Short mmCIF file of C-alpha atoms and ligand atoms in Angstrom, two decimals:
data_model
loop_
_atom_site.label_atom_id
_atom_site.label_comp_id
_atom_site.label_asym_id
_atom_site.label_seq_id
_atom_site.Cartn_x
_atom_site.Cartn_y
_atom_site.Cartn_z
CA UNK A 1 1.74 -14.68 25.81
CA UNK A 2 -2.05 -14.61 25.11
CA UNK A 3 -5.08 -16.01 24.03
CA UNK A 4 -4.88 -18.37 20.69
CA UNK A 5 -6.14 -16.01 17.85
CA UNK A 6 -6.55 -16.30 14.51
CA UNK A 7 -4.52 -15.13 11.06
CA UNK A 8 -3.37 -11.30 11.97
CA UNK A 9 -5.01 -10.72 15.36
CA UNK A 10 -2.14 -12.29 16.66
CA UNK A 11 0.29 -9.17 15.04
CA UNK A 12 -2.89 -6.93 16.39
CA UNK A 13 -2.51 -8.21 20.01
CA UNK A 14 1.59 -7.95 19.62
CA UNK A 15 0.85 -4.27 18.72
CA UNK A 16 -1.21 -3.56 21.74
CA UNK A 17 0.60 -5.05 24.08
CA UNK A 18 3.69 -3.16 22.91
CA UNK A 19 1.77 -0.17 23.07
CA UNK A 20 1.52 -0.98 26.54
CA UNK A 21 4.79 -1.92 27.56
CA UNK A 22 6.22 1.19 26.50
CA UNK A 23 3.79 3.62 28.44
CA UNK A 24 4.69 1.12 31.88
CA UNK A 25 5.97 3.46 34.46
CA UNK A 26 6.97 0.85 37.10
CA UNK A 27 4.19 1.50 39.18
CA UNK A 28 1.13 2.58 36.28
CA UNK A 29 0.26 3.05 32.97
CA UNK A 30 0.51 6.55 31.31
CA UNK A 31 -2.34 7.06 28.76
CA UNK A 32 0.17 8.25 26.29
CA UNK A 33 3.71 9.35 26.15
CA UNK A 34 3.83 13.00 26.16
CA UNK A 35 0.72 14.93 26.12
CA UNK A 36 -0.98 12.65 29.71
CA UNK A 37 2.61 12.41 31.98
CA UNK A 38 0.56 11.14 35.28
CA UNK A 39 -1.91 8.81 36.22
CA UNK A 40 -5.76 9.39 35.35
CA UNK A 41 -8.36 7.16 37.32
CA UNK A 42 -10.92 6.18 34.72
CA UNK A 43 -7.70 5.81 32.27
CA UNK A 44 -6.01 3.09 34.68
CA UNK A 45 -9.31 1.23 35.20
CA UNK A 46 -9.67 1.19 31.42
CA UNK A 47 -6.13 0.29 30.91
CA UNK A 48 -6.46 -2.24 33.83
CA UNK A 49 -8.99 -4.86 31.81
CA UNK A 50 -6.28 -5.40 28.92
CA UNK A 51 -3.16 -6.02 31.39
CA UNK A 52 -5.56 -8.32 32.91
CA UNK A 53 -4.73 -10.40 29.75
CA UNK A 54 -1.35 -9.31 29.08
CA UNK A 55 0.05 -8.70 32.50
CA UNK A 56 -2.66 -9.43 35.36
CA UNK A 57 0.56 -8.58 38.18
CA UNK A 58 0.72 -5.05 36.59
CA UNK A 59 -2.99 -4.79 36.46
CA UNK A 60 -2.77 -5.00 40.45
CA UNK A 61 0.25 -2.59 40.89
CA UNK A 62 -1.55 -0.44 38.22
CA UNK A 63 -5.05 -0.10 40.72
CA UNK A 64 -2.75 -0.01 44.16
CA UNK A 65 -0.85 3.04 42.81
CA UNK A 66 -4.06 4.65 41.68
CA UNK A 67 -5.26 4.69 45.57
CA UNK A 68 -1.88 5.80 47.00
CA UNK A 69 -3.88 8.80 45.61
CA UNK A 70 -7.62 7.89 47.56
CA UNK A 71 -8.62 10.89 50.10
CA UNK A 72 -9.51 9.94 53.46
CA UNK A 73 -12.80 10.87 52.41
CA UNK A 74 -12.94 7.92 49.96
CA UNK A 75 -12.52 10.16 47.05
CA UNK A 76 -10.54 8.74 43.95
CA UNK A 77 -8.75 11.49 42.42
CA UNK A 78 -8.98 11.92 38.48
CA UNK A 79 -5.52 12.75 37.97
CA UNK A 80 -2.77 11.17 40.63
CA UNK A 81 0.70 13.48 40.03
CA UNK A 82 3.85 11.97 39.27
CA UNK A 83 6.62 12.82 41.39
CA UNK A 84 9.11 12.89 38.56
CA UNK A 85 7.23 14.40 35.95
CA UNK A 86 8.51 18.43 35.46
CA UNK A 87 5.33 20.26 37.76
CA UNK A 88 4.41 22.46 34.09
CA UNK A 89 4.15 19.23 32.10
CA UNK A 90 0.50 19.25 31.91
CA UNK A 91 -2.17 21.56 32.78
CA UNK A 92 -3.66 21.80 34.76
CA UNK A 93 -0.86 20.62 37.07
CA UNK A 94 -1.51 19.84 41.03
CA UNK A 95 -0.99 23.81 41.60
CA UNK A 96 -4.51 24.21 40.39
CA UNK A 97 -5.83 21.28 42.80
CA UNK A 98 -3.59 22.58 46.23
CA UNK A 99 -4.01 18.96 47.54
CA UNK A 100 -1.12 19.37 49.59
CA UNK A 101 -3.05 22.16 51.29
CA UNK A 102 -6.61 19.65 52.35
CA UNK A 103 -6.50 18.17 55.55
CA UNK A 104 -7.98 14.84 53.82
CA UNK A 105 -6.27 14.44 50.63
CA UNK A 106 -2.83 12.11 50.97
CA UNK A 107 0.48 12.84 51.79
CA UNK A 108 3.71 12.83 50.05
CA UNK A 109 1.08 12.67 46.60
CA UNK A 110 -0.10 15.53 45.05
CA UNK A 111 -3.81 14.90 43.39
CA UNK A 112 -6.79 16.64 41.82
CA UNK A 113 -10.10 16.96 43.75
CA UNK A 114 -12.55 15.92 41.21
CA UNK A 115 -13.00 12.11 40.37
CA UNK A 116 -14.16 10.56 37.12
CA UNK A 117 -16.82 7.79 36.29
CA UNK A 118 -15.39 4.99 39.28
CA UNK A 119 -14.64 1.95 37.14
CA UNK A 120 -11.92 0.16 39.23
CA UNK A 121 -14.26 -2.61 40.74
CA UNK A 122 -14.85 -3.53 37.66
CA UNK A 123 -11.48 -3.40 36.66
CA UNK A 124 -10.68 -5.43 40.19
CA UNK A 125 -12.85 -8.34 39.29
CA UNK A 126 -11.54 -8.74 35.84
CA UNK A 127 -7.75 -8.74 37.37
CA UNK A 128 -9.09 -11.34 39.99
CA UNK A 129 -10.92 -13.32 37.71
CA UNK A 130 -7.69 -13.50 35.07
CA UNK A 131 -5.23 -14.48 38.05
CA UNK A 132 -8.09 -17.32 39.63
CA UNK A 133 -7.37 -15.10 42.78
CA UNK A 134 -4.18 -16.31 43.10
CA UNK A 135 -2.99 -13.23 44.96
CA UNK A 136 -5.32 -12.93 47.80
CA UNK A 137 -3.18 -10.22 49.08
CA UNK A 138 -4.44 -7.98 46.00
CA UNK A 139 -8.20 -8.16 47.22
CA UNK A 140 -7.48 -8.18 50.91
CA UNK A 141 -5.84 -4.61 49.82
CA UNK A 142 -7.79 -3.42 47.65
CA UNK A 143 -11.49 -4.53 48.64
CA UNK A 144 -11.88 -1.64 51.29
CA UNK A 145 -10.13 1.16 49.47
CA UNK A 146 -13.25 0.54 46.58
CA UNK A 147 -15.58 0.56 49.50
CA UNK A 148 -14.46 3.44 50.55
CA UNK A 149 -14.87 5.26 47.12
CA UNK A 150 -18.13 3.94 46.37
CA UNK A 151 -19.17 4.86 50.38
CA UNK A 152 -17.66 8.54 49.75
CA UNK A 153 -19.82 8.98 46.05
CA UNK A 154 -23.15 7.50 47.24
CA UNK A 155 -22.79 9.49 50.95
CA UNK A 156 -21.11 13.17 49.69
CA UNK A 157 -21.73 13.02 46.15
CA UNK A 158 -25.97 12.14 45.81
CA UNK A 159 -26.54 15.69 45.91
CA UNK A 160 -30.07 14.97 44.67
CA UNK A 161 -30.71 12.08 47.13
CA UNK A 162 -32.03 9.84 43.60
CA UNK A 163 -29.08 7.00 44.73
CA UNK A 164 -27.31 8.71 41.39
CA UNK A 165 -24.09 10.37 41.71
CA UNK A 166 -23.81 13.93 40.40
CA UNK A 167 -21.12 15.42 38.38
CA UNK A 168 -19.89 18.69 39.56
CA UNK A 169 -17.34 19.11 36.95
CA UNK A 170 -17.15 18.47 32.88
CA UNK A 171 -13.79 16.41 33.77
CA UNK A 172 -15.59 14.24 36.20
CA UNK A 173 -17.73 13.07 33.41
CA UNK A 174 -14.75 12.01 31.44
CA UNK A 175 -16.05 13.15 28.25
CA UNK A 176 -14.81 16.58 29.02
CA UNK A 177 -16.13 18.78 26.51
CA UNK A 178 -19.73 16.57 25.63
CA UNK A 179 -21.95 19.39 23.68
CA UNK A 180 -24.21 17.71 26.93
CA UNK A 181 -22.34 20.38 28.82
CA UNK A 182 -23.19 23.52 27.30
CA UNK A 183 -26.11 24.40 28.28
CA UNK A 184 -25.03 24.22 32.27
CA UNK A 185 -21.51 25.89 31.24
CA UNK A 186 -23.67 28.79 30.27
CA UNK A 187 -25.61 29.23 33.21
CA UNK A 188 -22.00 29.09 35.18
CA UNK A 189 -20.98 32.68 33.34
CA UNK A 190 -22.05 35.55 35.09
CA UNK A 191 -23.07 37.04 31.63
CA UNK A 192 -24.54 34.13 30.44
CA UNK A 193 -22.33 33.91 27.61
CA UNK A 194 -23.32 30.79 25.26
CA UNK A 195 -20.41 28.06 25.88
CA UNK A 196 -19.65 26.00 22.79
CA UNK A 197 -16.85 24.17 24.54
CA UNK A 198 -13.07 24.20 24.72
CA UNK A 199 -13.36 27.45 27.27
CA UNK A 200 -10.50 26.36 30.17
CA UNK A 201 -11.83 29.54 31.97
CA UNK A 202 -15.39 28.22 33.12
CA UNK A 203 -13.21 24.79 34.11
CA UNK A 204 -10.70 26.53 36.49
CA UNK A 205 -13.92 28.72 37.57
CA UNK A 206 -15.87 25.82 38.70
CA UNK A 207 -12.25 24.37 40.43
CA UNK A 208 -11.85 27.71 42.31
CA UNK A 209 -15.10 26.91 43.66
CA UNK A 210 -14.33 23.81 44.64
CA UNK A 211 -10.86 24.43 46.15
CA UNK A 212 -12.07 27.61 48.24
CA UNK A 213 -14.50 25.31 49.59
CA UNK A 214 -12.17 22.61 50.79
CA UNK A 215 -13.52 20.63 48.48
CA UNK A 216 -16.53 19.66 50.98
CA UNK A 217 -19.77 18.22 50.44
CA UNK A 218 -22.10 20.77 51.93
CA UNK A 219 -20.72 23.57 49.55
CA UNK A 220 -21.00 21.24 46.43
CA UNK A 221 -24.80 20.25 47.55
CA UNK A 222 -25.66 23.86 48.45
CA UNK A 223 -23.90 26.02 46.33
CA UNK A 224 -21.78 24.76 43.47
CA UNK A 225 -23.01 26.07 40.24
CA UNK A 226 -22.82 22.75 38.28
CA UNK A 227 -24.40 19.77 39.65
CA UNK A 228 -25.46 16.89 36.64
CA UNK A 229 -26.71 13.45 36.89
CA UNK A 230 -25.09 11.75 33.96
CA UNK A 231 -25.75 8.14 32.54
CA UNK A 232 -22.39 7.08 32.03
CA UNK A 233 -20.72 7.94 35.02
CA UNK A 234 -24.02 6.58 36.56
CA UNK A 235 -23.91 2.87 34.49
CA UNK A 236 -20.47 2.23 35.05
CA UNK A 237 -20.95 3.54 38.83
CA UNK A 238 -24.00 0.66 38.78
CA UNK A 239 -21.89 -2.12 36.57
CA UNK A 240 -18.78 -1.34 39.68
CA UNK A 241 -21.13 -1.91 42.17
CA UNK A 242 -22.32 -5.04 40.91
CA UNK A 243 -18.58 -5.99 40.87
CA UNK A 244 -18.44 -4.86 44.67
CA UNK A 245 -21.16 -7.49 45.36
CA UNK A 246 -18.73 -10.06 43.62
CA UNK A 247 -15.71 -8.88 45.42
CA UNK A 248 -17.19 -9.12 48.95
CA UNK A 249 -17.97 -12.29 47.89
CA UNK A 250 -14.89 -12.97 46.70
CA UNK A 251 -12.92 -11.46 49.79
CA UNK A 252 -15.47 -13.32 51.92
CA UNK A 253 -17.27 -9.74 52.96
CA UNK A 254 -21.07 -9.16 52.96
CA UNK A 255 -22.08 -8.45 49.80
CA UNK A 256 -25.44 -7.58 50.39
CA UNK A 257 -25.31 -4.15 51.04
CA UNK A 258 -23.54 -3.76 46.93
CA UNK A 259 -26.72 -5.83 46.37
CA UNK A 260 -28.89 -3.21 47.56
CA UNK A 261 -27.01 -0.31 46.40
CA UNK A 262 -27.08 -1.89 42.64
CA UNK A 263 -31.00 -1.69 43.06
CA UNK A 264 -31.36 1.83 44.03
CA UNK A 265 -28.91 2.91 41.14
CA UNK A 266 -30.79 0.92 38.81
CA UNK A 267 -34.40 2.55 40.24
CA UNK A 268 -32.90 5.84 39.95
CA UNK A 269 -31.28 5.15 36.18
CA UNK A 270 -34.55 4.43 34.98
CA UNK A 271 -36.81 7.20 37.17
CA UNK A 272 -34.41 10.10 36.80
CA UNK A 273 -32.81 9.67 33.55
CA UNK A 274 -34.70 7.67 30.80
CA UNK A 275 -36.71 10.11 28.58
CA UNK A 276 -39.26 8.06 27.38
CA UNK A 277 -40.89 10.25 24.58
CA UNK A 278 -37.19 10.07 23.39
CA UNK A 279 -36.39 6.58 23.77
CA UNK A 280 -33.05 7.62 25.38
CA UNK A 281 -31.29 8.31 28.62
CA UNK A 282 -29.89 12.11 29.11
CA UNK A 283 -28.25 13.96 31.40
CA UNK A 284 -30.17 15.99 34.47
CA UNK A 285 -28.83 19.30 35.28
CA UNK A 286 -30.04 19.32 38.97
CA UNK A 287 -29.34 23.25 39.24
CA UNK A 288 -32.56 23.67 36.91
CA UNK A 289 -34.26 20.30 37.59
CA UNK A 290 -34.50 19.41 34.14
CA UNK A 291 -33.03 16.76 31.44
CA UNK A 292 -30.31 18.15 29.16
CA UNK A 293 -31.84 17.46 25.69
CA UNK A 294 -28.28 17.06 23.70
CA UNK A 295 -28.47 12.81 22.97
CA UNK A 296 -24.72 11.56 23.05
CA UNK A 297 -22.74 8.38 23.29
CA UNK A 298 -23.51 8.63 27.12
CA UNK A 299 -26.77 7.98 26.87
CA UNK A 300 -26.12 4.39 25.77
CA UNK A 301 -23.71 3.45 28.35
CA UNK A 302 -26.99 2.02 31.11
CA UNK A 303 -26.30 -0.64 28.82
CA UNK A 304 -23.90 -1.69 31.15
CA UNK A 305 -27.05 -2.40 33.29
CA UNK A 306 -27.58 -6.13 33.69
CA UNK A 307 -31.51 -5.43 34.80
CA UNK A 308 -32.44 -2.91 31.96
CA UNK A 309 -35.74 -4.14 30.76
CA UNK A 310 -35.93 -5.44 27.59
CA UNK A 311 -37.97 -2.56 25.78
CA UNK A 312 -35.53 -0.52 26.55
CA UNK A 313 -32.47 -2.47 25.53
CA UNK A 314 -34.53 -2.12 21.93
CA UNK A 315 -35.25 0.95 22.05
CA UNK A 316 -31.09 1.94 22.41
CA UNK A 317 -30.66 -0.74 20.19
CA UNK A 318 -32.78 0.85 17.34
CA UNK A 319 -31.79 4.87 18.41
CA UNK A 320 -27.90 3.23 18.06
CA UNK A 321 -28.20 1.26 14.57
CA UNK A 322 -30.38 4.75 13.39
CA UNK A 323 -29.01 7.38 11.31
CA UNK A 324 -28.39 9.23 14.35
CA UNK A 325 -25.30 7.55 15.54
CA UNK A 326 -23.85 4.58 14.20
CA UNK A 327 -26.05 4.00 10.86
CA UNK A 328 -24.43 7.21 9.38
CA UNK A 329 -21.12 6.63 10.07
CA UNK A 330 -18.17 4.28 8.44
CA UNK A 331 -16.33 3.98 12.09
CA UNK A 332 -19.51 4.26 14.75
CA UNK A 333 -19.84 4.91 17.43
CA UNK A 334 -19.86 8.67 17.28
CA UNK A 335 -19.52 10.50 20.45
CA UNK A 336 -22.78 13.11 19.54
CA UNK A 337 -25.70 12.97 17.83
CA UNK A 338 -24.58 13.28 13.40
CA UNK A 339 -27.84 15.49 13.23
CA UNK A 340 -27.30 17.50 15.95
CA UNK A 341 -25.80 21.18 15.62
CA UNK A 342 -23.44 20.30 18.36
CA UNK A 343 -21.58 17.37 16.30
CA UNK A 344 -18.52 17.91 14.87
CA UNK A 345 -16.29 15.23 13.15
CA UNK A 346 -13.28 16.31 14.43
CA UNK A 347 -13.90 17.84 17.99
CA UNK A 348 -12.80 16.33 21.07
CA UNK A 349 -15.50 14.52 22.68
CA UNK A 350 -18.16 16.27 20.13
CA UNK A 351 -18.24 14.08 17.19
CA UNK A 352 -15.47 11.53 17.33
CA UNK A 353 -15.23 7.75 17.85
CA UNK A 354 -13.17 6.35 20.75
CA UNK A 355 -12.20 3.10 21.79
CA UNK A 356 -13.70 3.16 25.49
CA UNK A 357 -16.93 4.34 24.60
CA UNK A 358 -17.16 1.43 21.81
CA UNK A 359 -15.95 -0.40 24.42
CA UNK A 360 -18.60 0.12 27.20
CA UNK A 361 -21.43 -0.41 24.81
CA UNK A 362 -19.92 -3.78 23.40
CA UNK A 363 -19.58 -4.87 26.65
CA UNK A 364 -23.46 -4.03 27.61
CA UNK A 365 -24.43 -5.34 24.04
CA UNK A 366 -23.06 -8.39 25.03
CA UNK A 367 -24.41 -8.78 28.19
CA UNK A 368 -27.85 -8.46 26.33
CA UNK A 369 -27.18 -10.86 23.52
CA UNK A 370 -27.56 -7.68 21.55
CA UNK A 371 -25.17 -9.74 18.85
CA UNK A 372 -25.65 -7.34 15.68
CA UNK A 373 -24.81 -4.54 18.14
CA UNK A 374 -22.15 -5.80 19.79
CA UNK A 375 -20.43 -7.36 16.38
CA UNK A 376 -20.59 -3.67 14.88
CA UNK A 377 -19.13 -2.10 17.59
CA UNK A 378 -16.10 -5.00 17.97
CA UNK A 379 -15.59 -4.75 13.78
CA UNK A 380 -15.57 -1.01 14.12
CA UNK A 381 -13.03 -0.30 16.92
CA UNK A 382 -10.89 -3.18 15.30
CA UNK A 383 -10.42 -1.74 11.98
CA UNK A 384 -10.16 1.31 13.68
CA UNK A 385 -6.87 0.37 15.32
CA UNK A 386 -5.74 -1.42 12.41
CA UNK A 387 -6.24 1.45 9.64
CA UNK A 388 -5.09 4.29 12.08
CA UNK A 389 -3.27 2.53 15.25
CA UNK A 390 -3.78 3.01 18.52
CA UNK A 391 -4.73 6.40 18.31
CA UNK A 392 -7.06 8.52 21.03
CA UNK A 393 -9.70 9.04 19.06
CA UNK A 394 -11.00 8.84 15.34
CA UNK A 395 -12.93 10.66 12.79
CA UNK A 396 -16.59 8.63 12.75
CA UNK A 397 -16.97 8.87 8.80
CA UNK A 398 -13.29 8.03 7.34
CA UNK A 399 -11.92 6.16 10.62
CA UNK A 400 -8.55 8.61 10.61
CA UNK A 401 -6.95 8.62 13.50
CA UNK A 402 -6.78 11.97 15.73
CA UNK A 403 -5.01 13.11 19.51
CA UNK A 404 -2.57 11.43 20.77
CA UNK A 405 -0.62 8.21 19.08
CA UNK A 406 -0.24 4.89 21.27
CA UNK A 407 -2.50 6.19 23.04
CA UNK A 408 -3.36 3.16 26.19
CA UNK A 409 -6.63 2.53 26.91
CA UNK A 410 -7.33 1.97 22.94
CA UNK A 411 -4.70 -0.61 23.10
CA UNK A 412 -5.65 -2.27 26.39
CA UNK A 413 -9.12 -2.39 25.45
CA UNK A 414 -8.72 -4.19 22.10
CA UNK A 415 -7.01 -6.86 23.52
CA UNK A 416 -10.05 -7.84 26.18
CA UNK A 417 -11.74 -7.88 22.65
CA UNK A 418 -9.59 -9.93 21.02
CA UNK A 419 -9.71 -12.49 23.75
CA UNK A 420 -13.12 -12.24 23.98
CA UNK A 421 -13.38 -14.03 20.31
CA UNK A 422 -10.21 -16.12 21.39
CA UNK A 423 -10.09 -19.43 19.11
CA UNK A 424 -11.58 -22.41 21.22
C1 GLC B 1 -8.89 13.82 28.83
C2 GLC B 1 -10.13 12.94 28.62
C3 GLC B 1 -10.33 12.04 29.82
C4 GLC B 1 -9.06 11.22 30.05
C5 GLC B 1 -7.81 12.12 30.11
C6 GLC B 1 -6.53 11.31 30.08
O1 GLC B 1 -9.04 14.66 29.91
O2 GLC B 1 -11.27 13.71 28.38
O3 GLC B 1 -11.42 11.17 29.63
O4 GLC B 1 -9.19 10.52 31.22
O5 GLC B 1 -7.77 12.99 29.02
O6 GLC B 1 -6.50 10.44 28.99
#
């Protein structure tokens, strides 16, 4: 079942929905068979928007077996541990995390103790919008656990006290090894020794910071070595918010306090992060005070931002359409810079395409009426999946596929843009 398409989408939507079926655990979605065994946050959000379309009762099991693993201190784990899964079948497994050992992490789950950019509300409102809220027992669930995870980032995790959320971990960002990262990876080794990613020692270093620390607040604000205000996490931390607003709604909640927490965000998007001489948004490394000057895919995603005045809307517009990004490559949107040093073609998270970033940015196009934008980025990703398959990422200048195959959130996310151009 689906949306009426036309000619071969339909064989394109039979393909992602397969896709999906076969990484269905009974209780989530794996990102892929094999190399991602567990459950990843930001992956089941992603993953949440197409079986809103495909199958909006998974979608719902999907997000309440995400916060089985939610910390009493609201915190939404990255990675939530399968029971079943052997404990070495990905590293880092939960012996890196010791969840089991914090008084406020769950029990009878093993997690990690970092959290990635917090898109479930948005994920919840899609679900609730595809089912007409015919499960009311799905929001009356799930409305407080996102409460509580957007209560624990803006309270323990706005180190700089903007109304952004800092990263205090490459993984948290999602796009784990961004060239955006180097420069504060640097200052984390003693010696100072350049970092030019892939390095899984300065990860577990910054962990074993974390985890001697109980994972608490005060040592993250005080004296954790990496502390970054980054525009994606921050845009779709804004976009979820908004969603909050519509879920208290929704759920019959006030949603006036989402209201007011969507303004500061916004404030803070454009005070702290938007380098005007640039006409982009970067990263702040808060441990130095200053904006990180790599420009990546990130810096795009405050698209997502419903209020972004119009000048700047143009001004991402033109820098995304420019030679930098999407204007030199076949299969945009790159993840990096083409002219910087840091990109590479072929380089997780330093060069490549992916589906969720195209994704994100289509989405915010859209909500601009940014239609040559947002018609590049849906052509691209499409003929992306249909010359490679569902693949994790892809090479930006021949569109060959790369990572993992069947890979879910590539799947789930073409079908919400299939059925976004559904036949009338
Ligand atoms: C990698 C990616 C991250 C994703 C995870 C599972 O760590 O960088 O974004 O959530 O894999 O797919």
């Amino acid at each position: 079942m689906g949306p009426r398409l036309i000619g071969d989408e339909t064989a394109l939507w039979a393909a992602a929905a397969r896709v999906l079926d076969a990484n269905w655990t009974g209780a989530a979605t794996v990102p892929s068979p094999g190399l991602y065994p567990h459950q990843w946050s930001w992956d089941s959000a992603f993953t949440g928007i197409g079986l809103a379309h495909h199958r909006p009762d998974r979608a719902e099991t999907e997000l309440l077996s995400l916060f089985r693993g939610q910390w009493a201190t609201g915190l939404v784990p990255h990675i939530v541990f399968s029971s079943t899964e052997p404990r070495r079948a990905y590293f880092p497994g939960p012996e890196l995390w010791l969840s089991a050992a914090q008084p406020a992490a769950p029990r009878g789950v093993d997690t990690s103790g970092l959290t990635q950019p917090p898109l479930q509300a948005l994920t919840a409102l899609h679900v609730v919008r595809a089912t007409g809220g015919a499960d009311r027992s799905f929001l009356t669930s799930l409305y407080p656990c996102l409460v509580a995870q957007h209560a624990y980032l803006a309270r323990d995790r706005d180190i700089g006290g903007s109304g952004l959320v800092s990263l205090c971990h490459p993984w948290e960002s999602g796009l784990d090894d961004s060239p955006a990262w180097d420069p504060p990876l640097t200052a984390v080794d003693p010696h100072g020794a350049a970092y030019a990613g892939g390095d899984h020692d300065r990860y577990v270093t910054l962990v074993a910071g974390m985890r001697a620390a109980g994972y608490r607040a005060e040592y993250l604000r005080d004296d954790h070595p990496f502390v970054i205000e980054d525009p994606l996490f921050n845009a779709v931390y804004l976009a979820s918010t908004h969603a909050l607003a519509e879920l208290a709604d929704l759920a019959g909640a006030d949603p006036r306090p989402h209201r007011e927490a969507a303004e500061r965000i916004h404030d803070a998007l454009l005070e702290r992060l938007w380098d005007g001489s640039a006409g982009c948004f970067r990263a702040r490394d808060l441990r130095t005070g200053r904006l990180i000057r790599e420009t990546t895919v990130a810096g795009f995603a405050p698209l997502l931002d419903p209020e972004l005045p119009d000048e700047i809307v143009r001004s991402l517009a033109d820098l995304l359409l420019s030679a930098h990004f999407a204007g030199a490559a076949g299969y945009p949107v790159p993840t990096c810079d083409i002219q910087s040093e840091a990109f590479d073609r072929g380089a997780y998270w330093r060069g490549p395409t992916w589906v969720n970033t195209n994704w994100l940015l289509w989405a915010g196009a859209r909500a601009h009426g940014l239609s040559t934008v947002a018609d590049l980025l849906f052509g691209s990703t499409v003929r992306l999946v249909r010359q490679s398959g569902f693949r994790e990422y892809f090479d930006p200048f021949d569109g060959s596929g790369r990572g993992s195959h069947d890979f879910s959130w590539s799947a789930a996310l073409v079908l919400d843009l299939l059925a976004a151009r559904r036949a009338p």
